[in-house]
Amino acid sequence: MQFDAIVVGAGLAGLVATAEIADSGKKVLLVDQEPESSFGGQAWWSFGGLFLVNSPEQRRLGIKDSKELAWQDWLGTAGFDRMDDEDKWGRKWAEAYVDFAAGEKRAWLYSMGVRFFPIVGWAERGGYLADGHGNSVPRFHIVWGTGPGIVEPFERRIREHIQNGKVVYKPRHQVDQLLTQNGAVIGISGSVLVPSSARRGEESSREVIGSFEDHSNVVVVTSGGIGGNHDLIRNNWPSRLGEPPKTMLSGVPAHVDGRMLSITEEVGGRIVNRDRMWHYTEGIKNWNPIWDKHGIRILPGPSSIWLDAHGRRFEAPNFPGFDTLGTLEAIKKTGYDYSWFILTQKIIEREFALSGSEQNPDLTEKSIKKVLSRVLPGAPEPVKAFMEKGEDFVVATNLEDLVAGMNKLTKEKLLNLEEIERQIKARDREIDNTFTKDLQITAIHGARNYLGDKLIRAAKPHKILDPKNGPLIAVRLHIVSRKTLGGLQTDLFGRVLNSSGEEVPGLYAAGEVSGFGGGGVHGYRALEGTFLGGCLFTGRVVGRTIAEDLK
């Protein structure tokens, strides 16, 4: 064999698997259809959030977490209901992942130089009963350096192995076929694409200038999901979420196309949970796009008023940051693909963050000085840039002008000033007391009981229509594609299984293409901070399994 192992895809899961195999002294071929500028894949673009349980960062903030509580939250969120078939291995991976997140995950990363922002974020807060969806406590740990900070230690290891000859890296190699012999996968073949100077994330040419064929003992598929392929998203869209969006932004580059899923299926790999996916509801059009339909997700605090396209406030617990999938379902039931936030200057100063490494230069550049500037008056610079240049923002000194601007933006004139004013005035009357029947205001008070939220993520409750809290701001929110929750079904070693539940010899999968483990570690919903973590964990397990098997 030319190589001991071939890894298809140079995203985070592929980098981890490659590093682990090469560390054992075996020779690995790493191929990717994109140019070298995209090394690290989607992980590089991410905010760098990781799900950790009972971490030192949590304990310093007075957060009491445990593996038992995290597993309760995971089960309540995932809602596994296909246990005899499609969820069989996903649930096992989930239990193993929670053990990892509560165990050696942090120490393993720390040993490679990964550090964390001291304030832990509280994502997917749920809003249901204790055993329902959501994180009971904050668990979203932001890597110091965001996405590039989590990619760097694995890239460093691989670059060292490239130098010592244990890793051969071939960008612009697009896999078209998995090669088999007597039912076992023995290599790959495909197209050599024209060299490209496309920057990271930019769409690259698919012009073919040659072909290739390589052989190995095992092949690992780590090619990601389908988030950049809107046609495939719509084809798999679940009826429980209503009709698929007619218009949608892309939270990932175009190369996240799902090609390897069908290619792997051709050699017997089984795809499960195709109808499970994770798309965000707080997307805004990037005023400075890198890829087509480039969307940025707002990471909101709990205070913005969330209205549907007709200006009707969503029912509890469809509040900002509480239940992504529940709010997506509510939006789609309106018959429109967009919704609105209405908020104040005081709210945007404290509560708005934008997802992604490029939207958080202070954290990405590891600048303490820039991080400290977040406490100064005014919105953070990236948010301010969207307010000034983004087409989805409307700013006004009074509600009448704000609503007029909102109607002008959509050209649909669906919003009624009197009805919106009535709802906001009713909400504002609830601010006079620290107790209230408005569950969103109750949630704001609850959030501020957590020190991290009180410091940087939850504004002090105030009246939206009081001019001293202004100006008023409206944000049109789009659905933005992101993650694939289903994928290739794998056993606990990452071996790809066929429709009979038997392994396809020589074939492994890790990362998003495997549903982050077993074909669907998240079930129906995610707790956030679990996507990068799923790539790390599955890549590590597969890499170490192959290294051991090849001894």
XYZ file of C-alpha atoms in Angstrom:
551
model
C 0.000 0.000 0.000
C 1.136 3.573 -0.748
C -0.172 4.837 2.593
C -1.210 3.379 5.908
C -4.269 5.661 5.940
C -6.000 8.226 3.763
C -8.014 11.071 5.295
C -10.521 12.846 3.045
C -11.113 16.399 4.271
C -8.783 18.892 5.955
C -11.300 20.286 8.425
C -10.913 19.925 12.187
C -11.960 16.256 12.405
C -9.590 15.391 9.560
C -6.715 17.266 11.148
C -7.212 15.537 14.491
C -7.446 12.070 12.937
C -4.406 12.709 10.735
C -2.332 13.979 13.655
C -3.237 11.021 15.854
C -2.408 8.439 13.158
C 0.850 10.149 12.186
C 1.869 10.447 15.842
C 1.937 6.646 15.937
C 4.535 6.585 13.146
C 2.175 5.637 10.320
C 2.124 7.362 6.939
C -1.017 9.358 6.124
C -2.314 10.980 2.949
C -4.523 14.014 3.656
C -6.548 15.243 0.663
C -8.949 18.136 0.256
C -10.737 19.635 -2.736
C -10.056 23.209 -1.582
C -6.787 25.161 -1.836
C -4.384 25.262 1.087
C -5.822 28.630 2.127
C -8.852 26.744 3.514
C -6.812 24.447 5.786
C -8.881 23.856 8.930
C -12.234 24.102 7.161
C -15.275 25.477 8.963
C -13.586 25.315 12.355
C -11.334 28.231 11.409
C -14.403 30.457 10.886
C -16.069 29.491 14.145
C -16.427 31.412 17.395
C -14.465 28.609 19.008
C -17.094 27.559 21.531
C -16.614 24.241 23.316
C -18.938 22.288 25.614
C -17.160 21.503 28.881
C -18.645 20.108 32.086
C -17.563 21.106 35.621
C -14.593 23.081 34.336
C -12.351 25.387 36.396
C -13.856 28.312 34.452
C -17.335 27.293 35.575
C -16.322 26.786 39.186
C -14.652 30.210 39.379
C -17.979 31.762 38.381
C -19.916 29.786 40.983
C -21.483 27.395 38.453
C -22.257 23.975 39.892
C -22.171 21.448 37.078
C -21.831 17.679 36.919
C -21.743 14.857 34.419
C -25.144 13.719 35.656
C -26.702 17.142 35.039
C -25.069 17.418 31.605
C -26.345 13.968 30.600
C -29.842 14.904 31.796
C -29.664 18.018 29.615
C -28.322 16.093 26.641
C -31.077 13.483 26.749
C -33.786 16.111 27.205
C -32.402 18.053 24.256
C -31.668 15.185 21.867
C -35.042 13.481 22.204
C -33.708 10.191 20.843
C -36.718 8.254 19.553
C -35.242 5.834 17.001
C -33.353 3.680 19.453
C -33.787 0.387 17.629
C -32.278 1.773 14.462
C -31.033 5.249 13.514
C -30.346 6.473 17.081
C -28.720 3.258 18.301
C -25.127 4.417 17.879
C -25.730 8.146 18.154
C -26.905 7.770 21.742
C -23.864 5.665 22.622
C -21.587 8.316 21.116
C -23.477 10.989 23.064
C -22.855 9.249 26.371
C -19.183 8.801 25.510
C -18.919 12.454 24.480
C -20.447 13.760 27.712
C -17.960 11.582 29.619
C -15.181 13.151 27.525
C -16.471 16.705 28.090
C -16.630 16.064 31.844
C -13.287 14.268 31.853
C -10.070 14.614 29.887
C -11.236 16.945 27.102
C -10.060 20.170 28.728
C -6.787 18.724 30.030
C -6.002 17.224 26.606
C -6.534 20.556 24.874
C -4.751 22.477 27.624
C -1.681 20.264 27.177
C -1.507 21.463 23.549
C -1.658 25.123 24.568
C -5.392 25.788 24.201
C -6.694 28.386 26.674
C -10.186 29.703 27.396
C -11.890 33.068 27.874
C -12.739 33.266 31.602
C -16.474 33.999 31.210
C -18.521 30.950 30.241
C -21.421 31.563 27.849
C -24.945 30.274 28.366
C -26.313 28.986 25.067
C -29.610 27.172 24.382
C -31.195 27.957 27.737
C -34.295 25.903 27.020
C -37.166 27.406 28.963
C -39.029 24.147 29.523
C -39.005 21.674 32.434
C -35.850 20.363 34.106
C -35.704 17.245 31.943
C -36.508 19.096 28.717
C -34.387 20.921 26.157
C -31.546 23.229 27.114
C -28.453 23.804 29.199
C -29.303 24.011 32.896
C -26.091 25.965 33.438
C -23.596 27.898 31.275
C -21.238 25.512 29.426
C -20.137 27.454 26.313
C -16.362 27.893 26.705
C -14.813 30.260 24.153
C -11.308 29.343 23.036
C -8.797 32.172 23.449
C -8.079 32.757 19.778
C -11.566 31.547 18.647
C -11.647 29.133 15.684
C -8.028 29.660 14.589
C -7.009 29.002 18.185
C -8.526 25.514 18.157
C -7.175 24.691 14.689
C -3.608 25.831 15.447
C -2.317 22.989 17.663
C -3.452 20.322 15.207
C -2.158 22.222 12.199
C 1.172 22.575 13.997
C 1.358 18.819 14.599
C 0.513 18.058 10.978
C 3.023 20.566 9.603
C 5.693 18.811 11.663
C 4.647 15.460 10.207
C 4.728 16.899 6.691
C 8.318 17.884 7.375
C 9.257 14.433 8.693
C 7.487 12.632 5.843
C 4.702 11.002 7.869
C 1.961 13.155 6.269
C 1.491 13.931 2.587
C -0.964 16.772 2.064
C -2.630 17.227 -1.333
C -4.999 20.184 -1.698
C -7.124 20.558 -4.868
C -7.697 16.794 -4.936
C -11.415 16.109 -5.221
C -12.433 12.544 -4.379
C -14.939 11.107 -6.854
C -14.856 7.473 -5.820
C -13.901 5.193 -2.954
C -12.009 2.190 -4.331
C -12.973 -1.273 -3.138
C -11.635 -4.804 -3.426
C -13.516 -7.866 -2.168
C -15.917 -5.564 -0.318
C -13.210 -3.599 1.492
C -12.288 0.024 0.884
C -8.675 0.187 -0.309
C -8.238 3.748 -1.561
C -9.589 6.749 -3.419
C -9.668 8.140 -6.935
C -10.735 11.490 -8.236
C -10.018 14.719 -10.026
C -7.085 17.060 -9.689
C -8.504 20.581 -9.769
C -6.827 23.612 -11.287
C -4.593 25.508 -8.809
C -6.528 28.269 -7.107
C -5.594 31.542 -5.462
C -9.010 31.805 -3.799
C -8.811 33.166 -0.286
C -10.116 31.178 2.649
C -13.865 30.705 2.247
C -14.069 32.024 -1.296
C -15.589 29.735 -3.906
C -12.835 27.978 -5.889
C -12.863 26.660 -9.441
C -13.988 23.103 -10.186
C -12.038 22.950 -13.451
C -10.382 19.527 -13.759
C -6.794 19.298 -15.026
C -5.999 15.681 -14.201
C -6.865 12.572 -12.238
C -5.380 10.641 -9.334
C -5.611 7.306 -7.568
C -4.137 6.407 -4.176
C -4.274 3.252 -2.081
C -4.160 2.585 1.651
C -5.114 0.177 4.399
C -7.971 2.418 5.585
C -9.840 5.521 4.432
C -11.320 8.091 6.812
C -14.083 10.372 5.522
C -14.094 13.751 7.321
C -15.674 15.904 4.634
C -18.258 17.848 6.667
C -21.965 18.339 6.147
C -24.390 19.882 3.654
C -24.757 23.442 4.980
C -23.479 25.059 1.781
C -25.817 23.045 -0.449
C -29.252 24.653 -0.169
C -30.850 22.236 -2.625
C -29.778 19.272 -0.495
C -30.996 21.033 2.649
C -34.421 21.571 1.090
C -34.574 17.960 -0.137
C -33.984 16.711 3.411
C -36.042 19.397 5.181
C -38.303 17.798 7.823
C -42.056 18.377 7.509
C -42.241 19.007 11.265
C -40.486 22.343 10.629
C -42.944 23.398 7.936
C -42.039 24.183 4.344
C -38.330 24.610 3.504
C -37.183 28.236 3.336
C -37.453 29.837 -0.101
C -34.688 32.224 0.877
C -31.837 31.348 3.180
C -28.379 32.644 4.025
C -25.287 30.421 4.166
C -23.366 30.192 7.391
C -20.698 28.078 5.691
C -18.736 28.308 2.409
C -19.967 26.705 -0.817
C -17.539 23.768 -0.555
C -19.586 22.351 2.358
C -21.561 20.504 -0.282
C -22.196 16.990 1.048
C -20.540 15.289 -1.969
C -18.811 12.613 0.074
C -22.030 11.444 1.692
C -23.407 10.014 -1.550
C -19.950 8.789 -2.629
C -19.650 6.859 0.646
C -23.186 5.569 0.274
C -22.183 4.031 -3.080
C -19.805 1.608 -1.329
C -22.363 0.587 1.279
C -22.097 3.277 3.954
C -25.445 4.010 5.562
C -26.761 7.554 6.062
C -29.196 7.999 8.952
C -31.220 10.872 10.408
C -31.199 12.821 7.137
C -34.069 14.976 8.424
C -32.152 16.314 11.412
C -30.347 19.590 10.885
C -29.356 22.708 12.787
C -29.949 26.100 11.202
C -29.930 29.434 12.992
C -32.771 31.921 13.100
C -30.814 35.088 13.925
C -28.934 35.512 10.649
C -28.026 38.841 9.062
C -26.545 39.463 5.628
C -22.822 40.090 5.781
C -22.178 43.614 4.500
C -18.694 42.427 3.481
C -19.373 38.889 2.172
C -16.690 36.300 1.563
C -18.911 33.639 0.004
C -22.274 33.699 -1.765
C -25.272 34.488 0.492
C -22.818 34.903 3.373
C -24.775 35.077 6.624
C -23.539 35.978 10.095
C -25.355 34.770 13.183
C -26.172 37.152 16.005
C -25.412 35.628 19.406
C -28.085 37.482 21.359
C -28.600 38.070 25.038
C -32.109 37.524 26.430
C -33.663 41.012 26.182
C -34.569 41.809 22.548
C -38.266 41.719 21.617
C -38.709 38.970 19.012
C -41.502 39.542 16.491
C -42.688 37.527 13.501
C -43.006 39.005 10.011
C -46.431 40.434 10.942
C -45.093 42.072 14.091
C -46.551 39.581 16.572
C -44.425 38.662 19.555
C -43.430 35.006 19.693
C -44.819 32.895 22.524
C -42.648 31.649 25.407
C -40.041 30.220 25.416
C -39.121 31.525 21.959
C -36.819 34.151 23.397
C -33.351 35.044 22.057
C -30.874 32.292 22.920
C -33.349 29.800 24.351
C -34.456 27.280 21.728
C -33.074 27.560 18.200
C -35.106 24.748 16.676
C -38.313 25.694 18.478
C -38.053 29.245 17.185
C -37.250 27.990 13.673
C -40.460 25.962 13.738
C -42.422 28.990 14.977
C -40.989 31.186 12.215
C -41.794 28.692 9.480
C -45.401 28.408 10.711
C -45.846 32.112 9.910
C -45.313 31.421 6.211
C -42.298 33.745 6.057
C -38.556 33.147 6.149
C -37.672 36.113 8.343
C -38.468 37.677 11.704
C -37.491 40.797 13.691
C -35.685 41.917 16.806
C -36.619 45.252 18.356
C -34.203 46.515 20.988
C -32.497 49.579 22.412
C -29.010 51.016 22.346
C -28.538 49.776 25.924
C -29.377 46.234 24.840
C -27.137 46.165 21.773
C -24.196 47.538 23.787
C -24.394 44.733 26.313
C -26.013 41.793 24.568
C -25.093 41.616 20.895
C -22.202 39.450 19.769
C -21.595 38.076 16.304
C -20.581 34.495 15.708
C -17.334 33.773 13.905
C -13.623 34.351 14.243
C -13.576 37.284 11.830
C -16.330 39.095 13.753
C -14.445 38.910 17.059
C -10.983 40.339 16.349
C -10.285 40.942 20.031
C -10.704 37.287 20.985
C -9.237 35.946 17.737
C -6.140 38.137 18.043
C -5.881 37.363 21.772
C -5.887 41.074 22.595
C -6.696 41.733 26.243
C -6.791 45.468 25.532
C -9.428 45.036 22.825
C -11.468 42.658 24.990
C -11.552 45.204 27.808
C -12.893 47.802 25.357
C -16.154 45.819 25.231
C -17.182 47.351 28.550
C -16.938 50.885 27.146
C -20.106 52.695 26.008
C -21.280 51.880 22.502
C -21.708 48.702 20.523
C -18.615 46.581 19.783
C -16.905 47.665 16.558
C -18.041 44.665 14.437
C -21.655 45.187 15.579
C -21.360 48.931 14.973
C -20.155 48.220 11.426
C -23.294 46.176 10.755
C -25.478 48.921 12.214
C -23.915 51.431 9.826
C -23.427 49.284 6.708
C -25.643 46.207 7.038
C -28.911 46.230 5.136
C -30.854 44.433 7.884
C -30.608 47.196 10.519
C -33.064 50.051 11.069
C -32.265 52.748 13.647
C -34.704 55.473 14.747
C -35.373 57.788 17.671
C -39.062 56.842 17.899
C -41.225 53.790 17.247
C -43.227 55.365 14.408
C -40.103 55.981 12.340
C -38.710 52.593 13.285
C -41.764 50.679 12.054
C -41.882 52.783 8.890
C -38.256 51.858 8.241
C -38.980 48.183 8.846
C -41.846 48.205 6.344
C -39.687 50.055 3.836
C -36.932 47.457 4.208
C -39.180 44.506 3.340
C -41.452 46.410 0.913
C -44.330 44.297 2.251
C -45.893 46.737 4.749
C -46.966 43.906 7.044
C -46.220 45.768 10.271
C -48.850 47.752 12.110
C -47.533 50.555 14.341
C -50.429 50.447 16.802
C -50.185 46.704 17.341
C -46.409 46.747 17.862
C -46.730 49.735 20.195
C -49.430 47.947 22.204
C -47.230 44.892 22.738
C -44.119 46.823 23.714
C -46.043 49.103 26.089
C -47.539 46.033 27.751
C -44.066 44.594 28.129
C -42.678 47.886 29.483
C -45.334 48.067 32.222
C -43.927 44.802 33.608
C -40.558 46.475 34.292
C -41.899 48.479 37.259
C -41.483 45.471 39.559
C -38.756 42.886 39.986
C -41.500 40.270 39.773
C -43.602 39.851 36.648
C -45.854 37.534 34.688
C -43.886 38.173 31.480
C -41.685 35.100 31.235
C -39.072 36.857 29.107
C -38.528 39.481 31.788
C -38.407 36.716 34.383
C -35.735 35.079 32.234
C -33.731 38.322 32.110
C -33.793 38.571 35.900
C -32.749 34.911 36.083
C -29.887 35.466 33.651
C -28.547 38.338 35.726
C -28.311 36.023 38.726
C -25.358 34.515 36.852
C -22.293 36.737 37.172
C -21.097 36.143 33.617
C -24.412 37.342 32.152
C -24.620 40.287 34.514
C -21.146 41.444 33.488
C -21.333 41.175 29.703
C -24.429 39.416 28.346
C -27.674 40.625 29.946
C -28.615 44.299 30.091
C -30.327 45.643 33.172
C -34.110 45.397 32.583
C -35.428 48.691 31.237
C -38.325 50.100 29.253
C -37.889 49.773 25.507
C -39.849 52.932 24.716
C -38.142 55.200 27.256
C -36.165 57.673 25.083
C -33.224 57.677 27.519
C -32.536 54.038 26.568
C -32.542 54.737 22.822
C -32.201 55.009 19.989
C -34.484 52.152 18.977
C -33.035 49.457 16.749
C -34.767 46.868 14.585
C -32.960 43.934 12.984
C -34.408 41.774 10.227
C -33.408 38.183 10.942
C -32.924 35.507 8.284
C -32.603 31.750 8.515
C -28.939 30.873 8.072
C -27.829 27.340 7.170
C -25.256 25.675 9.351
C -24.939 22.119 10.624
C -25.972 18.621 9.583
C -27.072 16.580 12.597
C -27.454 13.259 10.771
C -24.854 11.448 8.698
C -22.940 8.230 8.198
C -23.726 5.700 10.894
C -20.608 4.570 12.752
C -19.852 2.302 15.679
C -18.005 3.574 18.750
C -14.667 3.219 16.961
C -15.814 5.333 13.996
C -16.144 2.380 11.615
C -18.770 3.111 8.956
C -21.701 0.673 9.064
C -23.876 -0.630 6.241
C -27.658 -1.098 6.121
C -27.294 -4.438 7.930
C -25.401 -2.850 10.802
C -22.107 -4.435 9.776
C -18.895 -2.478 9.278
C -17.711 -1.584 5.796
C -14.145 -2.955 5.976
C -11.456 -0.307 5.753
C -13.857 2.664 6.022
C -14.113 5.160 8.877
C -15.829 8.529 9.331
C -15.463 11.397 11.776
C -16.864 14.874 12.329
C -19.997 16.334 10.805
C -20.197 13.776 7.993
C -20.887 11.159 10.705
C -23.394 13.331 12.551
C -20.531 14.082 14.978
C -20.608 10.418 15.947
C -22.818 7.423 15.217
C -24.861 9.239 12.592
C -26.457 11.659 15.015
C -24.954 12.347 18.432
C -27.242 15.388 18.939
C -30.576 13.770 18.161
C -32.988 16.541 17.171
C -31.341 19.466 18.954
C -27.909 20.691 19.993
C -26.704 22.205 23.257
C -24.119 24.366 21.409
C -20.365 24.196 21.811
C -20.835 20.573 20.737
C -19.905 20.804 17.044
C -16.200 21.590 17.316
C -16.131 19.237 20.279
C -17.738 16.489 18.218
C -15.066 16.930 15.541
C -12.327 16.791 18.156
C -13.737 13.710 19.844
C -14.585 11.650 16.767
C -11.315 12.564 15.050
C -9.396 11.556 18.159
C -11.233 8.244 18.574
C -10.881 7.303 14.898
C -7.234 8.337 14.755
C -6.294 6.366 17.838
C -8.347 3.343 16.753
C -6.588 3.215 13.377
C -3.184 3.752 14.961
C -3.829 0.811 17.285
C -5.263 -1.427 14.548
C -2.306 -0.766 12.242
C 0.277 -1.813 14.814
